[in-house]
Amino acid sequence: MKHTLFAFAGAVATLAATTAYAERNIVVGHALSPTSHYGIGAQAFIDTLTELSGGEFTGSQAPAGQLGGERDMIEGLQIGSMDVVITSTGPLGNFVPEVFALDLPFLFRDYDHARNVLDGDIGQELLGKIDENQLVGLAWSENGFRHVTNSQRPVRTPADLEGLKLRTMENRVHMEAFSEMGASPTPMAFPELFTALQQGVVDGQENPVTVITASKFWEVQGHVSLTGHVYSPAVVLSSPILLDGMTDEQRGWFMEAAKASAAATRAEVNRLEEAGVALLRENGMEVITEIDKAPFAELAQPAYAVYTDQYGTELVERIQAVE
């Protein structure tokens, strides 16, 4: 009788554990609103994972920095307190220094160039580097080309940046570039930014149209200049602690979900590149579209030394050579 009870209890425990795992809810964290391009990408990830797994995995979003800034969430992946994160590459370079190359100013010519790099051999190699740093790089996603907004004046030339307190990501390549272009870069986690702009702690910030619209920065900024100074990738990351206990089939579901997420995000970036500028104007922002980028690019060149002095020129030259 005793053995029967033990066997029954063990079966119940096993069934409970299996059921709990079968219904595992995967939390996808990101810094933007649920309706942003990140939110759309997160939902595509959740929907695809749920479908492929037949409900073995479900998902939910933790948007708008609910679980911390991007650096905080990346650290959470390393210790297993986060499942999946969609993040810009800005803070990722602090964990995987080679990724800093993607943040070099005026490195990418256009969207086709950037996407060909990330979808090709270089992108796969960099995902491998991510995997060596207590993280799992699932897929390259996207923010778009970054532009400058501020509350003080229109920016048409580097001289107009002089003295502006400009929030940047916690990324030494970005900070060096803006210092050389005349601004006063102020690194700050994204969840703190809107309030800092509202209170005048900083004068402006730089982000793609996708982020500017999703964050409704028109409420605290009057001017946007389409400088396109940096192409901003995003990346879908997961925790190795989460994935290490899975079968190859289960890990495959996560990879496919990440690809679906990236595709949905890029599609939304494409849409907002068309519609976003009109939306900014409709909400009262002065949009400067005619900008000579050459003077900005020339001043930003020392930022390349920040990267190449430590990691060499090979990766930068390979990126530039991609058609």
Coordinates of C-alpha atoms in Angstrom, one line a residue:
M1 CA 0.0 0.0 0.0
K2 CA 2.8 2.4 0.9
H3 CA 4.6 1.7 -2.4
T4 CA 1.3 2.4 -4.2
L5 CA 0.9 5.7 -2.5
F6 CA 4.5 6.7 -3.3
A7 CA 4.0 5.7 -6.9
F8 CA 0.7 7.7 -7.1
A9 CA 2.3 10.8 -5.5
G10 CA 5.3 10.5 -7.9
A11 CA 3.0 10.3 -10.9
V12 CA 1.0 13.3 -9.7
A13 CA 4.2 15.3 -9.2
T14 CA 5.5 14.3 -12.6
L15 CA 2.2 15.2 -14.3
A16 CA 2.1 18.6 -12.5
A17 CA 5.7 19.4 -13.6
T18 CA 4.9 18.3 -17.2
T19 CA 1.7 20.4 -17.3
A20 CA 3.5 23.4 -15.8
Y21 CA 6.3 23.1 -18.4
A22 CA 3.7 22.5 -21.2
E23 CA 2.0 25.7 -20.3
R24 CA 5.2 27.7 -19.9
N25 CA 4.5 31.4 -20.4
I26 CA 7.4 33.2 -22.1
V27 CA 7.8 36.9 -21.2
V28 CA 9.1 39.1 -24.0
G29 CA 10.5 42.3 -22.6
H30 CA 11.2 45.5 -24.5
A31 CA 11.5 49.2 -23.9
L32 CA 8.6 50.6 -26.1
S33 CA 4.8 50.5 -26.1
P34 CA 2.8 47.4 -27.1
T35 CA 1.7 49.3 -30.3
S36 CA 5.3 50.1 -31.3
H37 CA 7.4 48.2 -33.9
Y38 CA 8.9 46.3 -30.9
G39 CA 5.4 45.5 -29.6
I40 CA 4.4 44.3 -33.1
G41 CA 7.5 42.2 -33.2
A42 CA 7.0 40.8 -29.7
Q43 CA 3.4 39.8 -30.6
A44 CA 4.6 38.0 -33.7
F45 CA 7.1 36.1 -31.6
I46 CA 4.4 35.1 -29.1
D47 CA 1.9 34.1 -31.8
T48 CA 4.5 32.1 -33.8
L49 CA 5.9 30.3 -30.8
T50 CA 2.4 29.4 -29.5
E51 CA 1.4 28.1 -32.9
L52 CA 4.5 26.1 -33.6
S53 CA 4.5 24.5 -30.1
G54 CA 0.9 23.7 -30.2
G55 CA 0.4 25.6 -27.0
E56 CA 3.3 24.1 -25.2
F57 CA 4.6 27.6 -24.9
T58 CA 2.5 30.7 -24.7
G59 CA 3.7 34.3 -24.2
S60 CA 3.1 37.8 -22.9
Q61 CA 4.8 41.1 -23.3
A62 CA 6.5 43.2 -20.7
P63 CA 6.6 46.5 -22.7
A64 CA 7.6 50.1 -21.9
G65 CA 10.6 49.2 -19.8
Q66 CA 8.4 47.5 -17.1
L67 CA 11.3 45.2 -16.3
G68 CA 14.0 47.8 -16.5
G69 CA 16.1 49.5 -19.1
E70 CA 17.7 47.6 -22.0
R71 CA 20.9 47.0 -20.2
D72 CA 19.0 45.7 -17.1
M73 CA 17.0 43.3 -19.3
I74 CA 20.1 42.0 -21.0
E75 CA 21.7 41.3 -17.6
G76 CA 18.5 39.5 -16.7
L77 CA 18.9 37.1 -19.6
Q78 CA 22.4 36.2 -18.4
I79 CA 21.1 35.2 -14.9
G80 CA 17.9 33.7 -16.1
S81 CA 15.4 36.2 -14.7
M82 CA 14.3 37.2 -18.2
D83 CA 13.2 34.9 -21.0
V84 CA 13.3 36.9 -24.3
V85 CA 14.3 40.5 -24.9
I86 CA 14.0 42.7 -28.0
T87 CA 16.6 45.4 -27.6
S88 CA 18.6 47.9 -29.6
T89 CA 22.3 47.1 -30.0
G90 CA 23.4 50.3 -28.2
P91 CA 23.8 48.7 -24.7
L92 CA 24.6 45.2 -26.2
G93 CA 28.1 46.4 -27.1
N94 CA 28.9 46.6 -23.4
F95 CA 28.4 42.8 -23.3
V96 CA 29.6 41.9 -26.9
P97 CA 32.1 44.6 -27.9
E98 CA 32.2 43.5 -31.6
V99 CA 28.6 44.7 -31.9
F100 CA 29.8 48.3 -31.4
A101 CA 30.8 48.2 -35.1
L102 CA 27.1 48.3 -36.1
D103 CA 26.7 51.7 -34.3
L104 CA 29.4 53.5 -36.2
P105 CA 28.0 56.7 -37.7
F106 CA 27.3 56.8 -41.4
L107 CA 28.5 53.2 -41.8
F108 CA 25.4 51.9 -43.7
R109 CA 24.4 53.5 -46.9
D110 CA 20.7 52.5 -46.8
Y111 CA 18.2 49.9 -45.6
D112 CA 19.2 47.4 -48.3
H113 CA 22.8 47.6 -47.3
A114 CA 22.1 47.2 -43.6
R115 CA 19.8 44.3 -44.0
N116 CA 22.1 42.5 -46.4
V117 CA 24.9 42.8 -43.9
L118 CA 22.8 41.5 -41.0
D119 CA 21.1 38.7 -43.0
G120 CA 24.4 37.5 -44.4
D121 CA 27.6 36.0 -43.1
I122 CA 28.6 39.0 -41.0
G123 CA 25.3 39.0 -39.2
Q124 CA 25.5 35.3 -38.5
E125 CA 29.1 35.7 -37.2
L126 CA 28.0 38.4 -34.8
L127 CA 25.1 36.3 -33.5
G128 CA 27.7 33.7 -32.8
K129 CA 29.7 36.2 -30.8
I130 CA 26.6 37.0 -28.8
D131 CA 26.2 33.3 -28.0
E132 CA 29.7 33.4 -26.4
N133 CA 28.7 35.9 -23.8
Q134 CA 26.0 34.2 -21.7
L135 CA 23.3 35.2 -24.2
V136 CA 21.6 33.7 -27.2
G137 CA 21.2 35.8 -30.3
L138 CA 18.1 34.5 -32.1
A139 CA 17.7 37.0 -34.9
W140 CA 18.5 40.5 -36.1
S141 CA 15.6 42.9 -35.9
E142 CA 15.4 46.7 -36.6
N143 CA 14.8 50.2 -35.3
G144 CA 15.9 52.2 -38.4
F145 CA 18.1 55.1 -39.1
R146 CA 18.5 57.5 -36.2
H147 CA 17.6 61.2 -36.3
V148 CA 18.0 64.1 -33.9
T149 CA 15.1 65.8 -32.0
N150 CA 15.4 68.7 -29.6
S151 CA 13.4 71.4 -27.9
Q152 CA 15.7 74.4 -28.7
R153 CA 16.2 74.9 -32.4
P154 CA 16.2 73.2 -35.8
V155 CA 19.4 71.4 -36.6
R156 CA 20.7 71.8 -40.2
T157 CA 24.5 71.8 -39.6
P158 CA 26.9 70.6 -36.9
A159 CA 27.0 74.2 -35.6
D160 CA 23.4 73.8 -34.6
L161 CA 24.3 70.9 -32.3
E162 CA 26.8 73.1 -30.4
G163 CA 26.0 72.9 -26.7
L164 CA 22.8 70.9 -27.0
K165 CA 22.5 68.4 -24.1
L166 CA 21.6 65.3 -26.1
R167 CA 20.6 62.0 -24.5
T168 CA 22.4 59.1 -26.1
M169 CA 22.4 55.4 -25.3
E170 CA 25.0 54.0 -23.0
N171 CA 27.3 53.5 -25.9
R172 CA 30.8 55.0 -26.2
V173 CA 30.8 55.0 -30.0
H174 CA 27.6 57.2 -30.0
M175 CA 29.0 59.4 -27.3
E176 CA 32.2 60.0 -29.1
A177 CA 30.5 60.8 -32.4
F178 CA 28.2 63.4 -30.8
S179 CA 31.0 65.0 -28.8
E180 CA 32.9 65.4 -32.1
M181 CA 29.8 66.9 -33.8
G182 CA 29.5 69.5 -31.1
A183 CA 26.7 68.2 -28.8
S184 CA 27.0 67.4 -25.1
P185 CA 26.1 63.7 -25.0
T186 CA 24.3 62.5 -21.9
P187 CA 23.9 58.7 -21.6
M188 CA 20.6 57.7 -20.0
A189 CA 18.4 54.6 -19.9
F190 CA 15.5 54.9 -22.2
P191 CA 12.7 54.6 -19.6
E192 CA 14.1 57.8 -18.0
L193 CA 14.2 59.8 -21.2
F194 CA 10.6 61.2 -21.6
T195 CA 10.7 62.7 -18.1
A196 CA 14.2 64.0 -18.6
L197 CA 13.0 65.8 -21.8
Q198 CA 9.9 67.1 -20.1
Q199 CA 11.9 68.5 -17.2
G200 CA 14.6 70.0 -19.3
V201 CA 17.3 67.7 -17.9
V202 CA 18.3 67.2 -21.5
D203 CA 17.5 69.3 -24.6
G204 CA 17.1 66.5 -27.1
Q205 CA 17.7 62.9 -28.0
E206 CA 18.3 60.8 -31.1
N207 CA 16.2 57.8 -32.3
P208 CA 14.6 56.4 -35.4
V209 CA 11.2 57.7 -36.6
T210 CA 9.8 54.4 -35.3
V211 CA 10.8 55.3 -31.7
I212 CA 10.0 59.0 -32.0
T213 CA 6.4 58.3 -33.0
A214 CA 5.9 55.4 -30.6
S215 CA 7.1 57.5 -27.7
K216 CA 5.1 60.6 -28.8
F217 CA 8.2 62.8 -28.4
W218 CA 6.2 65.6 -30.1
E219 CA 4.8 66.3 -26.6
V220 CA 8.2 67.4 -25.3
Q221 CA 10.2 68.2 -28.5
G222 CA 9.6 70.8 -31.2
H223 CA 12.2 70.0 -33.8
V224 CA 13.4 66.8 -35.7
S225 CA 16.2 66.7 -38.2
L226 CA 16.5 63.7 -40.5
T227 CA 20.2 63.3 -40.0
G228 CA 20.2 59.5 -40.5
H229 CA 23.5 59.5 -38.6
V230 CA 23.4 55.9 -37.4
Y231 CA 21.5 52.8 -38.6
S232 CA 20.1 51.2 -35.5
P233 CA 19.6 47.4 -35.6
A234 CA 17.7 45.6 -32.9
V235 CA 18.2 42.0 -31.8
V236 CA 16.0 39.3 -30.4
L237 CA 17.8 37.7 -27.5
S238 CA 17.0 34.8 -25.2
S239 CA 18.5 33.4 -22.0
P240 CA 20.8 30.4 -22.4
I241 CA 19.5 29.2 -19.0
L242 CA 16.0 29.0 -20.6
L243 CA 17.1 27.3 -23.8
D244 CA 19.7 24.9 -22.4
G245 CA 17.0 22.6 -21.0
M246 CA 15.1 22.3 -24.2
T247 CA 15.1 19.8 -27.1
D248 CA 16.4 20.7 -30.5
E249 CA 12.8 20.9 -31.7
Q250 CA 11.8 23.4 -29.0
R251 CA 14.9 25.6 -29.6
G252 CA 13.9 25.5 -33.3
W253 CA 10.5 27.0 -32.4
F254 CA 12.2 29.9 -30.7
M255 CA 14.4 30.5 -33.7
E256 CA 11.5 30.5 -36.0
A257 CA 9.5 32.8 -33.7
A258 CA 12.4 35.2 -33.6
K259 CA 12.6 35.3 -37.4
A260 CA 8.8 36.0 -37.6
S261 CA 9.3 38.8 -35.0
A262 CA 12.1 40.4 -37.1
A263 CA 10.1 40.2 -40.3
A264 CA 7.1 41.9 -38.6
T265 CA 9.2 44.6 -37.1
R266 CA 10.9 45.4 -40.4
A267 CA 7.6 45.6 -42.1
E268 CA 6.4 48.2 -39.5
V269 CA 9.7 50.1 -39.9
N270 CA 9.0 50.3 -43.6
R271 CA 5.5 51.5 -43.0
L272 CA 6.6 54.2 -40.6
E273 CA 9.4 55.4 -42.8
E274 CA 6.6 56.3 -45.2
A275 CA 4.0 57.6 -42.8
G276 CA 6.0 58.7 -39.8
V277 CA 7.2 62.1 -41.0
A278 CA 3.7 63.2 -41.9
L279 CA 2.6 62.0 -38.4
L280 CA 5.4 64.1 -36.8
R281 CA 4.3 67.2 -38.7
E282 CA 0.6 66.6 -37.9
N283 CA 1.6 66.7 -34.2
G284 CA 3.3 70.0 -34.5
M285 CA 7.0 69.1 -35.0
E286 CA 9.2 71.0 -37.4
V287 CA 10.8 68.4 -39.6
I288 CA 14.1 69.3 -41.3
T289 CA 14.5 66.9 -44.3
E290 CA 17.1 68.7 -46.5
I291 CA 20.4 68.1 -44.7
D292 CA 23.9 67.9 -46.0
K293 CA 25.2 64.9 -44.2
A294 CA 28.8 65.2 -45.3
P295 CA 29.9 67.7 -42.6
F296 CA 28.4 65.6 -39.9
A297 CA 30.1 62.5 -41.3
E298 CA 33.4 64.2 -41.4
L299 CA 33.3 65.3 -37.8
A300 CA 32.1 61.9 -36.7
Q301 CA 35.2 60.1 -38.1
P302 CA 37.1 59.9 -34.7
A303 CA 34.3 57.7 -33.4
Y304 CA 35.7 55.0 -35.8
A305 CA 39.0 55.1 -33.9
V306 CA 37.1 54.3 -30.6
Y307 CA 36.2 51.0 -32.2
T308 CA 39.1 50.2 -34.6
D309 CA 41.9 51.0 -32.3
Q310 CA 40.7 48.1 -30.1
Y311 CA 39.2 45.7 -32.5
G312 CA 40.8 46.5 -35.8
T313 CA 39.4 47.6 -39.2
E314 CA 38.6 44.2 -40.7
L315 CA 34.9 44.0 -39.7
V316 CA 34.3 47.7 -40.6
E317 CA 35.9 47.2 -44.0
R318 CA 33.8 44.0 -44.6
I319 CA 30.6 45.8 -43.8
Q320 CA 31.5 48.7 -46.1
A321 CA 32.2 46.2 -48.9
V322 CA 28.8 44.5 -48.8
E323 CA 26.6 45.5 -51.8

